Coordinates of C-alpha atoms and ligand atoms in Angstrom, one line a residue:
M1 CA 204.1 17.3 -21.1
N2 CA 204.0 16.1 -17.6
A3 CA 206.9 15.8 -15.1
K4 CA 207.5 12.1 -15.9
E5 CA 207.8 12.9 -19.6
L6 CA 210.0 15.9 -18.9
R7 CA 212.5 13.9 -16.8
R8 CA 214.0 12.2 -19.8
Y9 CA 215.5 15.5 -20.8
F10 CA 217.5 15.7 -17.5
P11 CA 220.2 13.1 -17.6
I12 CA 221.5 14.0 -14.1
L13 CA 218.2 12.8 -12.5
D14 CA 218.8 9.3 -13.7
Q15 CA 221.3 8.2 -11.0
Q16 CA 221.5 6.6 -7.6
V17 CA 222.7 8.6 -4.6
N18 CA 223.7 6.6 -1.5
G19 CA 222.1 3.5 -3.1
H20 CA 218.8 5.2 -3.8
P21 CA 217.3 6.8 -6.9
L22 CA 218.0 10.5 -6.6
V23 CA 215.1 12.7 -5.6
Y24 CA 216.3 16.3 -6.3
L25 CA 214.3 18.8 -4.2
D26 CA 216.7 21.7 -4.2
S27 CA 215.8 23.5 -7.4
G28 CA 215.3 26.7 -5.4
A29 CA 219.1 26.8 -4.9
T30 CA 219.8 25.7 -8.5
S31 CA 217.8 23.8 -11.1
Q32 CA 219.0 20.9 -13.1
K33 CA 219.7 21.4 -16.8
P34 CA 218.0 19.7 -19.8
I35 CA 220.0 18.2 -22.6
Q36 CA 218.8 21.0 -24.9
V37 CA 220.8 23.5 -22.7
I38 CA 223.8 21.2 -22.3
E39 CA 223.9 20.7 -26.0
A40 CA 223.5 24.3 -26.9
V41 CA 226.5 25.2 -24.7
D42 CA 228.5 22.3 -26.1
K43 CA 227.7 23.3 -29.7
Y44 CA 228.9 26.9 -29.0
Y45 CA 232.3 25.7 -27.8
R46 CA 232.6 23.0 -30.5
E47 CA 231.4 25.0 -33.5
Y48 CA 231.5 28.8 -33.1
N49 CA 233.4 29.8 -30.0
S50 CA 234.6 33.4 -30.6
N51 CA 234.4 36.7 -28.9
V52 CA 231.4 39.0 -29.6
H53 CA 230.9 42.5 -31.0
R54 CA 234.5 42.5 -32.4
G55 CA 235.7 40.5 -35.3
V56 CA 234.0 40.6 -38.7
H57 CA 235.0 37.0 -39.2
T58 CA 232.4 34.3 -39.6
L59 CA 232.7 32.7 -36.1
G60 CA 232.6 36.1 -34.5
T61 CA 229.5 37.0 -36.3
K62 CA 227.8 33.7 -35.3
A63 CA 228.8 34.2 -31.7
T64 CA 227.4 37.8 -31.7
D65 CA 224.2 36.7 -33.4
A66 CA 223.7 34.0 -30.7
Y67 CA 224.5 36.3 -27.9
E68 CA 222.2 39.1 -29.1
G69 CA 219.7 36.5 -30.1
A70 CA 219.6 35.3 -26.5
R71 CA 218.9 38.9 -25.4
E72 CA 215.9 39.0 -27.7
K73 CA 214.7 35.7 -26.2
V74 CA 214.9 37.2 -22.7
R75 CA 213.0 40.3 -23.9
S76 CA 210.2 38.3 -25.3
F77 CA 210.2 35.9 -22.3
I78 CA 209.5 38.7 -19.9
N79 CA 207.7 41.0 -22.4
A80 CA 210.0 43.9 -22.0
R81 CA 209.6 46.7 -24.6
D82 CA 213.0 46.7 -26.0
T83 CA 216.3 44.6 -25.9
A84 CA 218.0 47.8 -24.7
E85 CA 216.3 47.1 -21.4
I86 CA 217.9 43.6 -21.0
I87 CA 221.3 43.7 -19.4
F88 CA 223.2 40.4 -18.9
T89 CA 224.8 40.1 -15.5
R90 CA 226.4 37.4 -13.5
G91 CA 223.1 36.6 -11.7
T92 CA 220.5 38.2 -9.5
T93 CA 223.1 39.4 -6.9
T94 CA 225.1 41.3 -9.5
A95 CA 222.0 42.7 -11.1
I96 CA 220.7 44.1 -7.8
N97 CA 224.2 45.5 -7.0
T98 CA 224.3 47.2 -10.4
V99 CA 221.1 49.1 -9.5
V100 CA 222.4 49.9 -6.0
Y101 CA 225.8 51.2 -7.1
G102 CA 224.8 52.7 -10.4
Y103 CA 221.5 54.3 -9.5
A104 CA 220.6 54.2 -5.8
R105 CA 223.9 55.4 -4.3
Q106 CA 224.0 58.2 -6.8
I107 CA 220.5 59.7 -5.9
L108 CA 219.9 58.8 -2.2
K109 CA 220.5 61.5 0.4
P110 CA 219.7 61.7 4.2
G111 CA 216.0 61.7 4.8
D112 CA 215.2 59.5 1.8
E113 CA 213.8 56.1 2.4
I114 CA 214.5 52.6 1.1
V115 CA 211.6 50.4 1.8
T116 CA 211.9 46.6 1.9
T117 CA 210.9 43.6 4.0
V118 CA 212.8 41.2 6.4
V119 CA 211.8 38.4 4.1
E120 CA 214.4 39.4 1.5
H121 CA 217.2 37.1 0.4
H122 CA 220.6 38.7 1.5
A123 CA 221.1 39.6 -2.2
N124 CA 218.2 42.0 -2.0
F125 CA 218.9 43.1 1.5
I126 CA 222.6 43.8 2.2
P127 CA 223.2 46.0 -0.8
W128 CA 220.4 48.3 0.3
Q129 CA 221.4 48.2 4.0
Q130 CA 224.9 49.3 3.0
A131 CA 223.6 51.9 0.6
A132 CA 221.5 53.4 3.5
K133 CA 224.5 53.5 5.7
V134 CA 226.7 55.3 3.1
T135 CA 224.1 57.8 1.9
G136 CA 222.3 58.4 5.2
A137 CA 219.0 57.2 3.8
T138 CA 216.5 55.4 6.2
F139 CA 216.2 51.6 5.8
K140 CA 212.5 50.8 6.4
F141 CA 210.6 47.5 6.6
I142 CA 207.0 46.7 5.6
P143 CA 205.3 45.0 8.6
L144 CA 204.4 41.4 7.8
Q145 CA 201.3 39.4 8.5
E146 CA 201.6 36.5 11.0
D147 CA 202.4 34.1 8.2
G148 CA 205.1 36.4 6.7
T149 CA 203.0 37.7 3.8
V150 CA 202.9 41.3 2.7
T151 CA 199.6 43.1 2.4
L152 CA 198.9 46.2 0.3
E153 CA 197.6 48.0 3.4
A154 CA 201.0 47.4 5.0
V155 CA 202.8 48.7 1.9
K156 CA 200.6 51.8 1.8
E157 CA 201.4 52.4 5.5
T158 CA 205.1 52.2 5.0
V159 CA 205.7 54.0 1.7
T160 CA 205.7 57.8 2.0
A161 CA 206.6 60.9 0.0
N162 CA 210.2 60.4 1.2
T163 CA 210.5 56.9 -0.2
K164 CA 212.8 56.7 -3.2
I165 CA 213.1 53.0 -3.6
V166 CA 211.0 50.0 -2.8
A167 CA 212.9 46.7 -3.1
I168 CA 210.9 43.5 -2.7
H169 CA 210.8 39.8 -3.6
H170 CA 208.3 38.5 -6.1
I171 CA 208.4 35.0 -4.6
S172 CA 210.2 34.4 -1.3
N173 CA 212.9 31.6 -1.4
V174 CA 211.8 30.7 2.2
L175 CA 208.1 31.4 2.5
G176 CA 207.0 30.6 -1.1
D177 CA 204.5 33.5 -1.0
T178 CA 203.9 35.7 -4.0
T179 CA 203.8 39.5 -3.5
P180 CA 201.3 41.6 -5.5
I181 CA 203.9 43.4 -7.6
K182 CA 201.6 45.3 -10.0
E183 CA 199.8 46.9 -7.0
I184 CA 203.0 47.6 -5.1
A185 CA 204.4 49.3 -8.3
A186 CA 201.3 51.5 -8.4
I187 CA 201.8 52.5 -4.7
A188 CA 205.5 53.2 -5.2
H189 CA 204.8 55.3 -8.3
Q190 CA 202.1 57.3 -6.6
H191 CA 204.8 58.4 -4.1
G192 CA 207.4 59.1 -6.8
A193 CA 209.4 56.0 -5.8
I194 CA 210.8 53.3 -8.0
L195 CA 210.3 49.5 -7.5
L196 CA 213.0 46.9 -7.8
V197 CA 211.7 43.3 -7.9
D198 CA 213.9 40.3 -6.9
G199 CA 212.5 37.8 -9.4
A200 CA 215.0 35.0 -8.7
Q201 CA 212.2 32.7 -7.6
S202 CA 209.5 33.9 -9.9
A203 CA 211.0 34.0 -13.4
P204 CA 211.7 30.3 -13.3
H205 CA 208.2 29.4 -12.1
K206 CA 205.6 31.7 -13.6
K207 CA 204.9 33.9 -16.6
V208 CA 206.2 37.4 -15.8
D209 CA 205.3 40.4 -18.0
M210 CA 207.3 43.6 -17.4
Q211 CA 204.8 45.8 -19.2
D212 CA 201.9 44.5 -17.1
L213 CA 203.8 44.4 -13.7
D214 CA 205.1 47.9 -14.4
C215 CA 208.1 47.4 -12.0
D216 CA 211.1 49.6 -12.7
F217 CA 213.8 47.0 -12.3
Y218 CA 213.5 43.2 -12.3
T219 CA 216.3 40.7 -11.7
F220 CA 216.8 37.0 -12.1
S221 CA 219.3 34.2 -12.5
A222 CA 219.6 31.7 -15.4
H223 CA 220.7 28.8 -13.2
K224 CA 217.4 28.6 -11.4
M225 CA 215.5 28.2 -14.7
C226 CA 217.3 25.4 -16.4
G227 CA 220.1 27.6 -17.7
P228 CA 223.8 27.7 -16.8
T229 CA 225.4 29.3 -13.8
G230 CA 227.2 32.6 -14.2
I231 CA 224.6 34.5 -16.1
G232 CA 221.5 36.5 -15.1
V233 CA 219.4 39.4 -16.1
L234 CA 218.8 42.9 -15.0
Y235 CA 215.7 44.3 -16.7
G236 CA 215.2 48.1 -16.2
K237 CA 213.0 50.7 -17.8
R238 CA 214.9 52.5 -20.5
E239 CA 214.7 55.9 -18.9
L240 CA 216.0 54.6 -15.6
L241 CA 218.8 52.6 -17.2
E242 CA 219.8 55.8 -19.0
K243 CA 220.2 57.5 -15.6
T244 CA 222.1 54.5 -14.1
E245 CA 225.9 54.8 -14.2
P246 CA 227.9 51.8 -15.4
V247 CA 229.6 50.0 -12.5
E248 CA 232.2 48.1 -14.4
F249 CA 234.6 49.9 -16.7
G250 CA 236.9 48.5 -19.3
G251 CA 236.7 47.0 -22.8
E252 CA 233.4 46.5 -24.6
M253 CA 231.4 49.2 -22.8
I254 CA 233.1 52.3 -24.1
D255 CA 232.3 54.6 -27.0
Y256 CA 235.3 57.0 -26.9
V257 CA 238.2 57.0 -24.6
D258 CA 240.5 60.1 -24.1
L259 CA 243.1 60.8 -21.5
Y260 CA 240.8 62.4 -19.0
E261 CA 237.3 61.6 -20.2
S262 CA 235.5 58.7 -21.7
T263 CA 232.0 58.1 -23.0
W264 CA 230.0 54.9 -22.9
K265 CA 228.2 52.7 -25.4
E266 CA 224.5 53.0 -25.6
L267 CA 222.1 50.6 -23.7
P268 CA 222.4 47.7 -23.0
W269 CA 226.2 47.5 -23.7
K270 CA 227.3 50.2 -21.3
F271 CA 226.7 47.8 -18.5
E272 CA 228.5 44.9 -20.0
G273 CA 232.2 45.7 -19.6
G274 CA 234.7 43.0 -20.6
T275 CA 234.1 39.8 -22.5
P276 CA 230.6 38.7 -21.6
I277 CA 229.4 35.3 -20.6
I278 CA 228.7 34.2 -24.1
A279 CA 228.2 30.4 -23.5
G280 CA 225.9 31.4 -20.6
A281 CA 223.8 33.6 -22.8
V282 CA 223.6 30.8 -25.4
G283 CA 222.5 28.4 -22.6
L284 CA 220.0 30.8 -21.2
G285 CA 218.5 31.2 -24.7
A286 CA 218.1 27.4 -25.0
A287 CA 216.6 27.3 -21.5
I288 CA 214.0 29.9 -22.5
D289 CA 213.1 28.0 -25.6
F290 CA 212.7 24.9 -23.5
L291 CA 210.5 26.6 -20.8
T292 CA 208.5 28.4 -23.4
E293 CA 207.7 25.2 -25.3
I294 CA 206.3 23.6 -22.1
G295 CA 204.5 26.9 -21.2
M296 CA 205.0 29.0 -18.1
E297 CA 201.3 28.8 -17.1
E298 CA 201.5 25.0 -17.3
I299 CA 204.7 24.9 -15.2
E300 CA 203.1 27.1 -12.5
R301 CA 199.9 25.1 -12.5
N302 CA 201.7 21.7 -12.1
E303 CA 204.1 23.0 -9.4
K304 CA 201.3 24.5 -7.4
Q305 CA 199.4 21.2 -7.5
L306 CA 202.5 19.3 -6.5
V307 CA 203.1 21.7 -3.6
R308 CA 199.5 21.2 -2.5
Y309 CA 199.9 17.5 -2.7
A310 CA 203.1 17.7 -0.6
M311 CA 201.6 20.1 2.0
E312 CA 198.5 17.9 2.6
Q313 CA 200.8 15.0 3.6
M314 CA 203.3 17.0 5.5
K315 CA 200.6 18.5 7.6
E316 CA 199.7 15.0 8.7
I317 CA 203.2 14.5 10.2
E318 CA 203.1 15.3 13.9
G319 CA 205.8 17.8 15.0
L320 CA 206.3 19.1 11.5
T321 CA 206.1 22.9 11.3
I322 CA 205.6 24.6 7.9
Y323 CA 206.7 28.3 7.7
G324 CA 204.9 30.8 5.5
P325 CA 201.3 30.8 4.1
Q326 CA 199.5 27.5 4.2
E327 CA 197.6 28.2 1.0
N328 CA 198.6 29.3 -2.5
R329 CA 202.3 28.6 -2.2
S330 CA 204.7 28.5 -5.0
S331 CA 207.2 25.7 -5.7
L332 CA 208.8 25.3 -2.2
I333 CA 208.0 24.2 1.3
T334 CA 210.2 25.3 4.3
F335 CA 209.8 23.4 7.5
N336 CA 211.3 22.0 10.7
L337 CA 210.6 18.6 12.2
D338 CA 210.4 18.4 16.0
S339 CA 213.6 19.5 17.6
V340 CA 215.8 17.8 14.9
H341 CA 218.4 20.2 13.6
P342 CA 217.6 20.8 9.9
H343 CA 221.2 19.9 9.0
D344 CA 220.7 16.5 10.7
L345 CA 217.4 16.1 8.9
A346 CA 218.9 16.9 5.5
T347 CA 221.8 14.5 6.2
V348 CA 219.4 11.6 7.0
L349 CA 217.3 12.4 4.0
D350 CA 220.4 12.5 1.8
S351 CA 221.2 9.0 3.0
Y352 CA 217.9 8.0 1.3
G353 CA 219.0 9.9 -1.9
I354 CA 216.7 12.9 -1.1
A355 CA 218.3 16.3 -1.7
V356 CA 216.8 19.1 0.4
R357 CA 218.4 22.3 1.5
A358 CA 219.0 23.1 5.2
G359 CA 220.3 26.4 6.7
H360 CA 219.3 30.0 6.9
H361 CA 218.6 30.2 3.1
C362 CA 220.5 33.5 2.9
A363 CA 217.7 35.1 4.8
Q364 CA 219.1 35.6 8.4
P365 CA 216.7 38.6 9.2
L366 CA 213.8 36.3 8.3
M367 CA 215.1 33.4 10.4
R368 CA 215.2 35.8 13.4
W369 CA 211.7 37.0 12.6
L370 CA 210.5 33.3 12.5
K371 CA 212.4 32.7 15.7
V372 CA 214.4 29.8 14.3
S373 CA 218.1 29.5 13.6
A374 CA 217.6 27.4 10.5
T375 CA 215.0 25.4 8.6
A376 CA 214.9 22.6 6.0
R377 CA 213.5 23.4 2.5
A378 CA 212.1 21.1 -0.2
S379 CA 211.9 23.0 -3.5
F380 CA 210.3 21.6 -6.6
Y381 CA 210.5 22.2 -10.4
L382 CA 209.0 20.9 -13.6
Y383 CA 210.7 17.5 -13.4
N384 CA 209.4 16.6 -9.9
T385 CA 206.6 14.0 -9.6
E386 CA 204.2 12.9 -7.0
E387 CA 206.5 9.9 -6.5
D388 CA 209.2 12.3 -5.4
V389 CA 206.8 13.8 -2.9
D390 CA 205.9 10.3 -1.6
T391 CA 209.6 9.5 -1.2
L392 CA 210.1 12.7 0.7
I393 CA 207.2 11.9 3.0
A394 CA 208.5 8.4 3.6
G395 CA 211.9 9.8 4.3
L396 CA 210.5 12.4 6.8
K397 CA 208.6 9.6 8.6
K398 CA 211.7 7.5 8.8
T399 CA 213.8 10.4 10.1
K400 CA 211.2 11.2 12.7
E401 CA 211.3 7.6 13.9
Y402 CA 215.1 7.5 13.9
F403 CA 215.4 10.7 16.0
G404 CA 212.4 9.7 18.2
N405 CA 214.4 6.5 19.1
V406 CA 217.7 8.5 19.6
F407 CA 216.0 11.0 21.9
S408 CA 213.8 8.6 23.9
Ligands
PMP501 N1 217.0 36.2 -4.4 C1 216.4 35.1 -4.2 C2 214.9 35.1 -3.8 C3 217.1 33.9 -4.3 O1 216.4 32.7 -4.1 C4 218.4 33.9 -4.7 C5 219.2 32.6 -4.9 N2 219.1 31.7 -3.8 C6 219.0 35.1 -5.0 C7 218.3 36.2 -4.8 C8 220.5 35.2 -5.4 O2 220.7 34.6 -6.7 P1 222.1 34.4 -7.3 O3 222.9 33.6 -6.2 O4 221.9 33.6 -8.5 O5 222.7 35.7 -7.5

């Protein structure tokens, strides 16, 4: 199915914004939701809303089956060994914080190293920065190529016998580059370190296979992959999750509670204190069915082609700077146009119905590395067409003309 055919599943795309047909180019921030997902959530609330893992009554059993069924769908989607390795969280941010508080802060000591890059989203940066401060570990950065990409040589130079954790993006939400996770995992493991991967921008856009990548933790958010907000996934290898402490205590996650001691449920439930995000899990399950039916390889292929199509035309616009690798980019293009502030650029594009993101993209260290305060970003997903790109290019040309006249 091509993007034009897929669009009919996304009712939100069929609207006018500021008198123009909506061109949604902000899926890197959050994707739109197909009717399959909207209806699955609606059906849960209409027909079997109930708490999970508790009642023996019929609705409770249906809700539990749907919730645990979604976990199995996630397991299969990322080819994890076992559903015990799939923890539902609030999103990528919560998933990374669970590893930092439950694992890293417990094991790190002065002299140990946390290795990362300045490319990381704040969600995969600040938790480690703060963990380093509290534990006395060293916070180290892999040097980047001129275009912001990470080479294996640079990883090899940075990771040492003192490195305990490598935390890195799979696909950057600013540069659109893809890091060689499988090879980075091998380097980390040779040195006895573990690898956490921020998969927020990769799980929605390409096939990911935990057993093949061999990373130790992998995190992603449902809302960027056609699913609802409020739910995400922490994948972890069983032996590491066993060593990770729960970070939220309360109902649902306990085995036995006494006055001065308590014990926890087994994996994955020891991490899911309180009533979980049941409707979210149902919606995520429906999103995975939807994506799987289209095929992740097909999604990746189409998006890469669309990005190439957009890059070719954007490179023709004088004064437009594209950040990150010029080839082999995934799903998003980050740019600036002349000296126009990206917020002004995004505001003018919005007046033509074109939604792009402007700002620091939750990556302030990277903005500083790029020597800019902010950029604009057009991010694509399976429902974007070449016509969307053409509208963006026309919008950029009109913006350039407009600001050219203002400044001249
Ligand atoms: N990492 C990356 C690369 C992201 O793009 C995002 C979302 N912009 C996050 C982490 C954080 O995801 P969430 O806000 O869903 O927790």
